[in-house]
Coordinates of C-alpha atoms and ligand atoms in Angstrom, one line a residue:
X1 CA 78.3 158.9 -6.5
X2 CA 81.3 156.9 -5.4
X3 CA 80.8 153.2 -4.8
X4 CA 83.6 151.3 -3.0
X5 CA 85.5 148.5 -4.6
X6 CA 83.8 146.1 -2.1
X7 CA 85.5 142.8 -1.7
X8 CA 83.9 142.1 1.7
X9 CA 83.4 138.4 2.5
X10 CA 79.9 138.9 3.9
X11 CA 77.9 141.0 4.4
X12 CA 79.0 141.9 0.9
X13 CA 78.4 144.0 -2.1
X14 CA 74.8 144.2 -3.3
X15 CA 73.8 145.3 -6.9
X16 CA 73.5 149.0 -7.1
X17 CA 70.3 148.6 -9.1
X18 CA 68.8 146.7 -6.2
X19 CA 69.9 149.2 -3.6
X20 CA 68.4 152.0 -5.8
X21 CA 65.1 150.2 -6.1
X22 CA 64.9 149.5 -2.4
X23 CA 65.6 153.2 -1.8
X24 CA 62.9 154.2 -4.2
X25 CA 60.4 151.9 -2.4
X26 CA 61.7 152.5 1.1
X27 CA 59.0 154.8 2.4
X28 CA 56.1 153.8 0.3
X29 CA 56.0 150.2 -0.8
X30 CA 53.7 149.9 -3.8
X31 CA 51.2 152.5 -2.7
X32 CA 50.8 151.1 0.9
X33 CA 52.2 154.3 2.3
X34 CA 54.5 152.1 4.4
X35 CA 57.9 150.6 4.1
X36 CA 58.3 146.8 3.8
X37 CA 59.7 147.1 7.3
X38 CA 56.4 148.5 8.5
X39 CA 53.8 146.3 6.9
X40 CA 52.3 143.3 8.6
X41 CA 53.9 140.0 7.7
X42 CA 50.3 138.7 7.5
X43 CA 49.4 141.3 4.8
X44 CA 48.8 140.3 1.2
X45 CA 51.8 142.5 0.2
X46 CA 54.2 140.5 2.3
X47 CA 52.6 137.2 1.4
X48 CA 53.2 138.1 -2.2
X49 CA 56.9 138.8 -1.5
X50 CA 57.3 135.6 0.4
X51 CA 55.7 133.5 -2.3
X52 CA 57.4 135.2 -5.2
X53 CA 60.8 134.9 -3.6
X54 CA 60.3 131.2 -3.2
X55 CA 59.2 130.9 -6.8
X56 CA 62.1 133.0 -8.1
X57 CA 64.6 130.7 -6.2
X58 CA 62.9 127.6 -7.7
X59 CA 62.9 129.0 -11.2
X60 CA 66.5 130.2 -11.2
X61 CA 67.9 127.1 -9.5
X62 CA 65.6 124.8 -11.5
X63 CA 64.3 123.2 -8.3
X64 CA 62.3 120.1 -9.2
X65 CA 58.9 119.3 -7.6
X66 CA 59.0 117.9 -4.1
X67 CA 61.1 120.5 -2.5
X68 CA 60.2 123.3 -0.1
X69 CA 62.0 126.5 0.4
X70 CA 62.1 128.2 3.8
X71 CA 63.3 131.6 5.0
X72 CA 64.7 131.2 8.5
X73 CA 66.7 133.3 10.9
X74 CA 69.8 132.7 13.0
X75 CA 72.2 132.5 10.0
X76 CA 73.8 129.5 8.6
X77 CA 75.3 128.9 12.0
X78 CA 71.9 128.0 13.4
X79 CA 71.6 125.4 10.6
X80 CA 74.8 123.8 11.9
X81 CA 72.7 122.9 14.9
X82 CA 69.2 122.6 13.5
X83 CA 70.3 119.9 11.0
X84 CA 71.6 117.5 13.6
X85 CA 68.7 118.3 16.0
X86 CA 66.3 117.2 13.4
X87 CA 68.1 114.4 11.6
X88 CA 70.8 113.0 13.9
X89 CA 68.6 110.9 16.2
X90 CA 69.6 108.0 18.4
X91 CA 70.8 105.1 16.4
X92 CA 71.9 107.3 13.5
X93 CA 75.1 108.9 12.6
X94 CA 76.0 111.9 10.5
X95 CA 78.9 112.1 8.0
X96 CA 80.8 115.3 7.5
X97 CA 83.3 116.0 4.8
X98 CA 85.9 118.2 6.4
X99 CA 87.3 120.9 4.0
X100 CA 88.1 123.7 6.4
X101 CA 86.8 126.2 8.9
X102 CA 83.1 126.1 8.0
X103 CA 82.9 122.4 7.6
X104 CA 84.6 122.1 11.0
X105 CA 82.0 124.4 12.7
X106 CA 79.2 122.4 11.2
X107 CA 80.7 119.1 12.4
X108 CA 81.4 120.3 15.9
X109 CA 77.8 121.4 16.3
X110 CA 76.6 118.0 15.2
X111 CA 78.8 116.3 17.7
X112 CA 76.8 118.0 20.5
X113 CA 73.7 116.0 19.4
X114 CA 75.0 112.6 18.5
X115 CA 77.4 110.5 16.6
X116 CA 78.9 112.7 14.0
X117 CA 81.9 111.4 12.0
X118 CA 84.4 112.8 9.6
X119 CA 83.7 111.0 6.3
X120 CA 86.7 112.4 4.6
X121 CA 89.1 115.3 5.2
X122 CA 91.5 117.4 3.3
X123 CA 93.4 118.4 6.4
X124 CA 96.6 116.7 5.3
X125 CA 96.7 119.1 2.3
X126 CA 96.2 122.1 4.6
X127 CA 92.6 122.3 3.4
X128 CA 93.8 123.5 0.0
X129 CA 91.5 121.0 -1.8
X130 CA 88.3 118.9 -1.6
X131 CA 88.9 115.3 -0.6
X132 CA 88.7 112.7 -3.4
X133 CA 85.2 111.5 -3.5
X134 CA 86.3 107.8 -3.5
X135 CA 87.7 108.4 0.0
X136 CA 84.4 109.5 1.5
X137 CA 83.4 106.8 4.0
X138 CA 79.7 106.9 4.7
X139 CA 78.6 104.8 7.8
X140 CA 75.7 102.4 7.2
X141 CA 73.5 104.2 9.7
X142 CA 74.2 107.7 8.3
X143 CA 71.2 110.0 8.3
X144 CA 73.0 112.4 5.9
X145 CA 76.3 113.5 4.4
X146 CA 77.2 117.1 4.9
X147 CA 79.4 119.1 2.6
X148 CA 80.5 122.8 2.5
X149 CA 80.3 123.7 -1.2
X150 CA 82.6 126.7 -0.9
X151 CA 84.9 127.3 2.0
X152 CA 84.7 131.1 2.4
X153 CA 87.9 131.4 4.5
X154 CA 90.1 128.9 2.6
X155 CA 88.9 129.7 -0.9
X156 CA 88.3 126.1 -1.8
X157 CA 85.2 125.1 -3.8
X158 CA 83.6 121.9 -5.0
X159 CA 83.5 121.8 -8.8
X160 CA 81.2 118.8 -8.8
X161 CA 79.3 117.1 -6.0
X162 CA 79.7 113.6 -4.6
X163 CA 77.2 110.8 -5.2
X164 CA 76.0 109.6 -1.8
X165 CA 73.6 107.1 -3.1
X166 CA 70.5 106.7 -0.8
X167 CA 72.0 108.8 1.9
X168 CA 70.8 112.4 1.5
X169 CA 73.4 114.9 0.7
X170 CA 73.2 118.2 2.7
X171 CA 75.2 121.3 1.7
X172 CA 76.1 124.5 3.3
X173 CA 76.1 126.8 0.2
X174 CA 76.3 130.0 2.1
X175 CA 79.1 131.5 0.0
X176 CA 78.3 130.2 -3.5
X177 CA 74.5 129.7 -3.8
X178 CA 73.2 131.4 -7.0
X179 CA 76.7 131.8 -8.4
X180 CA 76.4 128.9 -10.8
X181 CA 73.9 126.3 -12.0
X182 CA 73.8 122.9 -10.3
X183 CA 71.5 120.0 -10.1
X184 CA 69.3 120.5 -6.9
X185 CA 67.9 117.0 -7.2
X186 CA 71.2 115.6 -6.0
X187 CA 70.6 117.2 -2.6
X188 CA 68.3 116.5 0.4
X189 CA 68.9 119.9 2.0
X190 CA 70.7 123.1 1.0
X191 CA 71.1 126.1 3.2
X192 CA 72.7 129.5 2.9
X193 CA 72.9 132.7 4.8
X194 CA 71.8 135.4 2.4
X195 CA 74.5 137.9 3.1
X196 CA 77.0 137.0 0.4
X197 CA 75.3 136.2 -2.8
X198 CA 71.6 136.9 -2.4
X199 CA 70.9 139.7 0.0
X200 CA 71.5 141.2 3.3
X201 CA 72.1 139.3 6.6
X202 CA 69.1 138.3 8.6
X203 CA 67.6 135.6 6.4
X204 CA 68.8 132.0 5.8
X205 CA 67.5 130.1 2.8
X206 CA 66.8 126.4 3.3
X207 CA 65.8 124.2 0.4
X208 CA 64.6 120.8 1.7
X209 CA 63.3 117.7 0.0
X210 CA 59.8 117.3 1.3
X211 CA 60.0 113.6 2.0
X212 CA 62.7 114.4 4.6
X213 CA 60.1 116.5 6.5
X214 CA 58.2 113.3 7.4
X215 CA 58.9 111.6 10.7
X216 CA 61.0 114.5 12.1
X217 CA 61.1 114.7 15.9
X218 CA 58.3 116.6 17.6
X219 CA 60.1 117.0 20.9
X220 CA 62.1 120.1 19.7
X221 CA 61.2 123.7 20.3
X222 CA 59.0 124.9 17.5
X223 CA 61.5 127.3 16.1
X224 CA 64.0 124.5 15.6
X225 CA 61.6 122.2 13.7
X226 CA 61.8 122.3 9.9
X227 CA 58.2 120.9 9.8
X228 CA 56.8 123.9 11.7
X229 CA 58.4 126.4 9.3
X230 CA 57.3 124.3 6.2
X231 CA 53.7 123.9 7.4
X232 CA 53.5 127.7 8.0
X233 CA 55.2 128.7 4.7
X234 CA 58.0 130.4 6.7
X235 CA 55.4 132.5 8.6
X236 CA 55.3 130.6 11.8
X237 CA 56.6 133.7 13.6
X238 CA 57.5 137.2 12.4
X239 CA 59.9 136.6 9.4
X240 CA 62.9 138.9 8.6
X241 CA 60.6 140.6 6.1
X242 CA 62.9 143.3 4.8
X243 CA 65.7 140.8 4.2
X244 CA 63.4 138.5 2.3
X245 CA 62.3 141.5 0.2
X246 CA 65.9 142.3 -0.6
X247 CA 66.5 138.7 -1.6
X248 CA 63.5 139.1 -3.9
X249 CA 65.1 142.1 -5.6
X250 CA 68.4 140.4 -5.9
X251 CA 66.8 137.3 -7.5
X252 CA 65.0 139.5 -10.0
X253 CA 68.3 141.2 -10.8
X254 CA 69.9 137.8 -11.4
X255 CA 67.0 136.8 -13.6
X256 CA 67.3 140.1 -15.6
X257 CA 71.0 139.4 -16.1
X258 CA 70.2 136.0 -17.7
X259 CA 70.2 133.6 -14.7
X260 CA 72.7 131.3 -13.2
X261 CA 74.6 130.4 -16.4
X262 CA 75.2 134.0 -17.0
X263 CA 76.3 134.5 -13.3
X264 CA 78.7 131.6 -13.6
X265 CA 80.3 133.0 -16.8
X266 CA 80.7 136.4 -15.3
X267 CA 82.0 135.1 -12.0
X268 CA 84.5 132.9 -13.9
X269 CA 85.7 135.9 -15.9
X270 CA 86.3 137.8 -12.6
X271 CA 88.0 134.9 -10.9
X272 CA 90.2 134.2 -13.9
X273 CA 91.4 137.7 -13.9
X274 CA 92.5 137.6 -10.3
X275 CA 94.1 134.2 -10.4
X276 CA 96.0 135.3 -13.5
X277 CA 97.2 138.3 -11.6
X278 CA 98.5 135.8 -9.0
X279 CA 99.9 133.2 -11.3
X280 CA 101.7 135.8 -13.6
X281 CA 103.3 137.6 -10.7
X282 CA 106.5 135.4 -10.8
X283 CA 105.8 134.0 -7.3
X284 CA 105.2 137.4 -5.7
X285 CA 101.6 136.3 -5.0
X286 CA 100.8 132.7 -4.1
X287 CA 97.3 131.2 -4.4
X288 CA 96.2 129.3 -1.4
X289 CA 93.9 126.7 -3.0
X290 CA 95.1 123.9 -5.3
X291 CA 94.3 125.2 -8.8
X292 CA 91.6 122.7 -9.6
X293 CA 89.6 123.7 -6.4
X294 CA 90.1 127.4 -6.6
X295 CA 87.0 129.2 -5.5
X296 CA 85.3 131.5 -8.0
X297 CA 83.9 133.4 -5.0
X298 CA 86.8 133.9 -2.5
X299 CA 90.2 134.3 -4.1
X300 CA 92.7 133.6 -1.3
X301 CA 96.4 134.4 -1.7
X302 CA 99.6 135.0 0.3
X303 CA 102.6 137.1 0.0
X304 CA 106.1 136.2 1.1
X305 CA 105.6 137.2 4.7
X306 CA 103.0 138.6 7.2
X307 CA 104.6 142.0 7.1
X308 CA 104.2 142.4 3.4
X309 CA 100.6 141.1 3.6
X310 CA 99.9 143.8 6.2
X311 CA 101.3 146.4 3.9
X312 CA 99.1 145.1 1.0
X313 CA 96.1 145.3 3.2
X314 CA 97.0 148.8 4.3
X315 CA 97.9 150.2 0.8
X316 CA 94.9 148.5 -0.9
X317 CA 92.6 150.1 1.6
X318 CA 94.2 153.5 1.0
X319 CA 93.6 152.9 -2.7
X320 CA 89.9 152.4 -2.1
X321 CA 89.7 148.6 -2.0
X322 CA 87.6 147.3 0.9
X323 CA 87.7 143.9 2.7
X324 CA 90.9 142.3 1.3
X325 CA 92.4 141.2 4.6
X326 CA 92.2 137.4 5.0
X327 CA 90.1 135.9 7.8
X328 CA 91.7 136.5 11.2
X329 CA 92.0 132.7 11.8
X330 CA 94.3 132.1 8.8
X331 CA 95.7 135.5 7.8
X332 CA 96.8 136.2 4.2
X333 CA 94.6 138.0 1.7
X334 CA 91.2 137.3 0.2
X335 CA 89.1 139.0 -2.5
X336 CA 85.5 138.0 -2.2
X337 CA 83.9 138.4 -5.6
X338 CA 80.3 137.4 -5.2
X339 CA 77.7 137.9 -8.0
X340 CA 77.3 141.7 -7.3
X341 CA 81.0 142.5 -7.5
X342 CA 81.5 144.1 -10.9
X343 CA 84.2 143.0 -13.3
X344 CA 85.6 146.6 -13.2
X345 CA 86.4 146.2 -9.5
X346 CA 88.4 143.0 -10.3
X347 CA 90.2 144.8 -13.1
X348 CA 91.1 147.6 -10.8
X349 CA 92.3 145.1 -8.2
X350 CA 94.4 143.2 -10.8
X351 CA 96.0 146.6 -11.7
X352 CA 96.7 147.4 -8.1
X353 CA 98.2 144.0 -7.5
X354 CA 100.6 144.4 -10.5
X355 CA 101.6 147.8 -9.3
X356 CA 102.1 146.6 -5.7
X357 CA 104.3 143.7 -7.0
X358 CA 106.3 146.1 -9.1
X359 CA 106.9 148.4 -6.1
X360 CA 107.7 145.7 -3.5
X361 CA 108.9 142.8 -5.6
Ligands
PMP1 N1 79.0 128.7 6.3 C1 79.8 129.4 5.5 C2 80.4 128.7 4.3 C3 80.1 130.8 5.7 O1 80.9 131.4 4.9 C4 79.5 131.4 6.9 C5 79.7 132.9 7.2 N2 80.9 133.4 6.7 C6 78.7 130.7 7.7 C7 78.5 129.3 7.4 C8 78.1 131.3 8.9 O2 77.0 132.0 8.5 P1 76.2 133.0 9.4 O3 77.1 134.1 9.8 O4 75.0 133.4 8.6 O5 75.8 132.2 10.6

């Protein structure tokens, strides 16, 4: 069976083993005679999936006590709004660190609800880096500081996280959750759409410090209240059951591979390979991000002009590489190499890049 060299930015590659298991269980989940898509979300089978998936996330991430994990819908984009709806109340402000397209979207949504400010920005660098932490200005009345741990479009990634003192740190980790170990206790809230590193689209993981659930506004629609989802163990309404089941399988796959330290080592190997292909091309390829902030998930690069970039996109597609065109808002090229993208795909791409440079250099 042929599997594509899939460098899609999301939805993205899933582990073949996971797809095979889902296929095997598709029509008869564990003797129920039904697919996970067909069983009740109130059944003991789904409750087990729901609970086990939370446990796996906590185990793999090393989530300390006092945190609750939620499986929500509406994508990370809904979190852009739900966070300020719940936390940005009158008299409060919200501080956003501006690192590119996704941070900007989160900030703009917050502005709809109250006083959102840019605490620091890397705009002057063309969003090729993360701002110096010493430049982050947190207002006295800040309810939270929001960061985007990996800018999927720019290919810029935090290598460490800022210390925001008593002000809770909130992070959009959509494009690098489960790709490396980190200290969850530094964060008040973490959220991620599943469709890059942990599953299919349709479910958004939210990990929230439980003390933050106290005193949240009650005048919001139920679906927009973290408290409602937390009290109901993510079963307030019909959950995206099949997507959560897929996340469950992906997390088990990560665990079997050795966990997040192993994921990080593997992802680094893949990223190093591609950045080397860029750096050793004698200027034919140019990395977008400043070297110290290069993403290990989204490798962004340019060629000398848009024409040649178009040709690269076309020829790479003909050679069987999927998803290398950069985001339409910035152009250029991008290889998304999430957990499930195998090293062999990166080796093949590095080979293609060398050949393309030889031909067109
Ligand atoms: N944040 C980041 C960092 C992303 O990469 C994306 C999607 N590419 C989003 C948020 C939006 O996610 P969703 O499509 O799940 O709303």
